[in-house]
Coordinates of C-alpha atoms in Angstrom, one line a residue:
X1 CA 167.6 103.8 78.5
X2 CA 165.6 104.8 75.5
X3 CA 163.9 102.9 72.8
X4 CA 166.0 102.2 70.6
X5 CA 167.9 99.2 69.0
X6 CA 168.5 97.6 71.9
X7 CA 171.1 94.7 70.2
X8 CA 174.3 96.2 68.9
X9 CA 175.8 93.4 66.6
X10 CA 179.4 93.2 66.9
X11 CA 181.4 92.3 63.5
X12 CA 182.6 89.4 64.4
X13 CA 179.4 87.6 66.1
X14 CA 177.4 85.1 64.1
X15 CA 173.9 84.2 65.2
X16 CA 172.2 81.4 63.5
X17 CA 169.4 81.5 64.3
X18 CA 166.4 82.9 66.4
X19 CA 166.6 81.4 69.7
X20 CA 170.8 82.3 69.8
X21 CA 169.5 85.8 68.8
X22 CA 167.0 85.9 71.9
X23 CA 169.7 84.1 74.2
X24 CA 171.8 87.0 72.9
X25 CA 169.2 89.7 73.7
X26 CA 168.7 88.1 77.0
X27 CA 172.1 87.8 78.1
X28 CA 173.0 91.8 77.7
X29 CA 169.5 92.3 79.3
X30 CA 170.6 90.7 82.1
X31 CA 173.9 92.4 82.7
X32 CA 172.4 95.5 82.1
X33 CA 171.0 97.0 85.2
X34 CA 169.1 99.9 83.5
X35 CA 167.0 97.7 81.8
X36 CA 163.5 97.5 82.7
X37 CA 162.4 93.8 84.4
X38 CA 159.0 94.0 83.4
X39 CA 160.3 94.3 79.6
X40 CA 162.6 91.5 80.2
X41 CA 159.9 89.4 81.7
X42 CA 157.4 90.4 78.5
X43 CA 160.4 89.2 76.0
X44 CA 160.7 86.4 77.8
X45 CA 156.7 85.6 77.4
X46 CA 157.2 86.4 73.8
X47 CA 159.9 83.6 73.3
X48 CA 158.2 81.3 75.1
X49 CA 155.2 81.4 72.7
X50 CA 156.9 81.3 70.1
X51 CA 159.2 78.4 70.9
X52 CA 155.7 76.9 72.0
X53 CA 154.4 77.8 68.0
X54 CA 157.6 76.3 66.3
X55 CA 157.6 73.1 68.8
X56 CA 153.8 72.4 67.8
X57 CA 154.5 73.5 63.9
X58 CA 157.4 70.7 64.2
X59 CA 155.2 68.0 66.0
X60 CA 152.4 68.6 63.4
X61 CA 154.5 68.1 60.3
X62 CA 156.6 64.8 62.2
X63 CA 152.7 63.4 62.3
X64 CA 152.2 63.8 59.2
X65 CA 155.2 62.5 57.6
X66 CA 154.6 59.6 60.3
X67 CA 151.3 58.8 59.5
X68 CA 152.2 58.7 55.7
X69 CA 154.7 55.9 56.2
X70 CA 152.4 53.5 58.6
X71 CA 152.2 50.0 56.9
X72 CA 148.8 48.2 57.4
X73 CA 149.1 45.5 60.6
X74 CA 148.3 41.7 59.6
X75 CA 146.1 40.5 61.8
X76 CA 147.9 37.5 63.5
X77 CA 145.3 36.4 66.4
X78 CA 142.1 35.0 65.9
X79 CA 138.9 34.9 68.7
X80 CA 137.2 31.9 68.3
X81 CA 134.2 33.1 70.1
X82 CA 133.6 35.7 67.8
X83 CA 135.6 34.1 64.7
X84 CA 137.1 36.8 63.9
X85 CA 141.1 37.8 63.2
X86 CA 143.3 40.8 64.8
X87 CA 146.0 41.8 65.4
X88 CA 147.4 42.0 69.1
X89 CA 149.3 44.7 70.8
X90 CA 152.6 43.2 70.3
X91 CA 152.6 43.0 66.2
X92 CA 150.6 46.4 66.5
X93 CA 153.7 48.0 68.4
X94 CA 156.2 46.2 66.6
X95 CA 154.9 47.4 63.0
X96 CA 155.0 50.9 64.0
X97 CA 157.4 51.8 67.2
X98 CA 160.2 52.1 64.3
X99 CA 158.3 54.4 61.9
X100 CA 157.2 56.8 65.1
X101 CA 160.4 56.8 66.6
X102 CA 162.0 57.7 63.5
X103 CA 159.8 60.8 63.3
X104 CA 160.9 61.5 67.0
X105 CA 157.8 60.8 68.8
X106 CA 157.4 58.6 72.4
X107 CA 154.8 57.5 73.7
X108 CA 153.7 57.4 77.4
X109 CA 150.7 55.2 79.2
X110 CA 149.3 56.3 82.6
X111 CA 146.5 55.7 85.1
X112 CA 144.3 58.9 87.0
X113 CA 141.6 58.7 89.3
X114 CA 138.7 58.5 87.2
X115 CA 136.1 61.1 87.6
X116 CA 133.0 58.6 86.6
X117 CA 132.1 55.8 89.3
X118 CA 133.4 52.6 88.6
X119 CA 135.6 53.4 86.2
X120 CA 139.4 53.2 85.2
X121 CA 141.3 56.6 84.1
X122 CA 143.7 55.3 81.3
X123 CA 146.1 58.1 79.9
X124 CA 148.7 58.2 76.9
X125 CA 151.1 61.1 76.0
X126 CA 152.3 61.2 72.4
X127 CA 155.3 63.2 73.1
X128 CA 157.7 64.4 70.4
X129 CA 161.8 65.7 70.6
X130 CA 160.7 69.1 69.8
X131 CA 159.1 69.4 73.5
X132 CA 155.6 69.6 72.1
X133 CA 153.0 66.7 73.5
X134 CA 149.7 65.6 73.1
X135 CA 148.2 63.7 76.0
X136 CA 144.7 61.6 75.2
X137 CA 142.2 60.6 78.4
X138 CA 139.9 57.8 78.8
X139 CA 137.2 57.0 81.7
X140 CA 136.5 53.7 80.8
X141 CA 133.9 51.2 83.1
X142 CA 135.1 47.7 83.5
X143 CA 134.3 45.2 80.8
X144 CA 134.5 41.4 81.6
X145 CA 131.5 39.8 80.0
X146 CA 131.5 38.6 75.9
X147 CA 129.0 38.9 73.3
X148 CA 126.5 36.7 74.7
X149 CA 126.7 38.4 78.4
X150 CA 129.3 35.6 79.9
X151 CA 132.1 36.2 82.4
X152 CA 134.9 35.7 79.5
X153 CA 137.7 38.2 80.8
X154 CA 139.0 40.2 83.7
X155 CA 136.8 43.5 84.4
X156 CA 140.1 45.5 82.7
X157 CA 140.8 43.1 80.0

């Protein structure tokens, strides 16, 4: 088989976009014994990349749009050893779970086997419907004394 067009577009097919042009390519590939694996394989690379681009590209601008639309959190807890306000996880998560979901993003907490003695691996994966994810790490060493060096808390509080 020679180099040439290797797609012959029939008159009555519609593609409408990119990835049903590439299923396209890859399906007469397939059926097509002459053709070469190792090109196959190399187109396949290709698609994956760029599938990889567009899903990142599409996770990037979802951020943005998300971050843009984040209200400010009222602080509705107050420490009276520091006296201070904040606000706690559940009016955190409930002020912005509907503007992230929205923009088609979940998000995921884990634990790992921390690398650092006496510490705790935390993880969270910002995933988005695109298939493009971010995941964060943390090594962080237990913390169960206050401001003035007294036993206040549970070493993972």
């Amino acid at each position: 088989m020679n180099d040439q067009a290797l797609v012959q577009h029939n008159q009555d097919e519609v593609v409408t976009n990119g990835n049903d042009a590439m299923t396209a390519i890859f399906e007469r590939a397939a059926f097509d014994i002459e053709f070469p694996l190792d090109r196959l394989e190399k187109m396949m690379e290709m698609q994956e990349r760029w599938q990889a681009n567009q899903s990142e590209k599409e996770f990037n601008e979802a951020l943005a749009a998300a971050q843009s639309e984040m209200p400010v959190v009222l602080k509705n807890q107050e420490n009276s050893m520091t006296r201070s306000t904040y606000a706690d996880l559940a009016a955190i998560n409930k002020a912005i779970a509907p503007v992230y979901s929205a923009h088609g993003f979940s998000v995921s907490f884990n634990t790992f086997e921390a690398k650092m003695q006496n510490c705790y691996g935390v993880s969270c994966e910002l995933c988005h419907r695109s298939g493009h994810r971010r995941k964060f790490q943390a090594e962080i060493p237990p913390d169960n004394v206050g401001i003035k060096g007294n036993t206040n808390k549970t070493s993972i509080h």
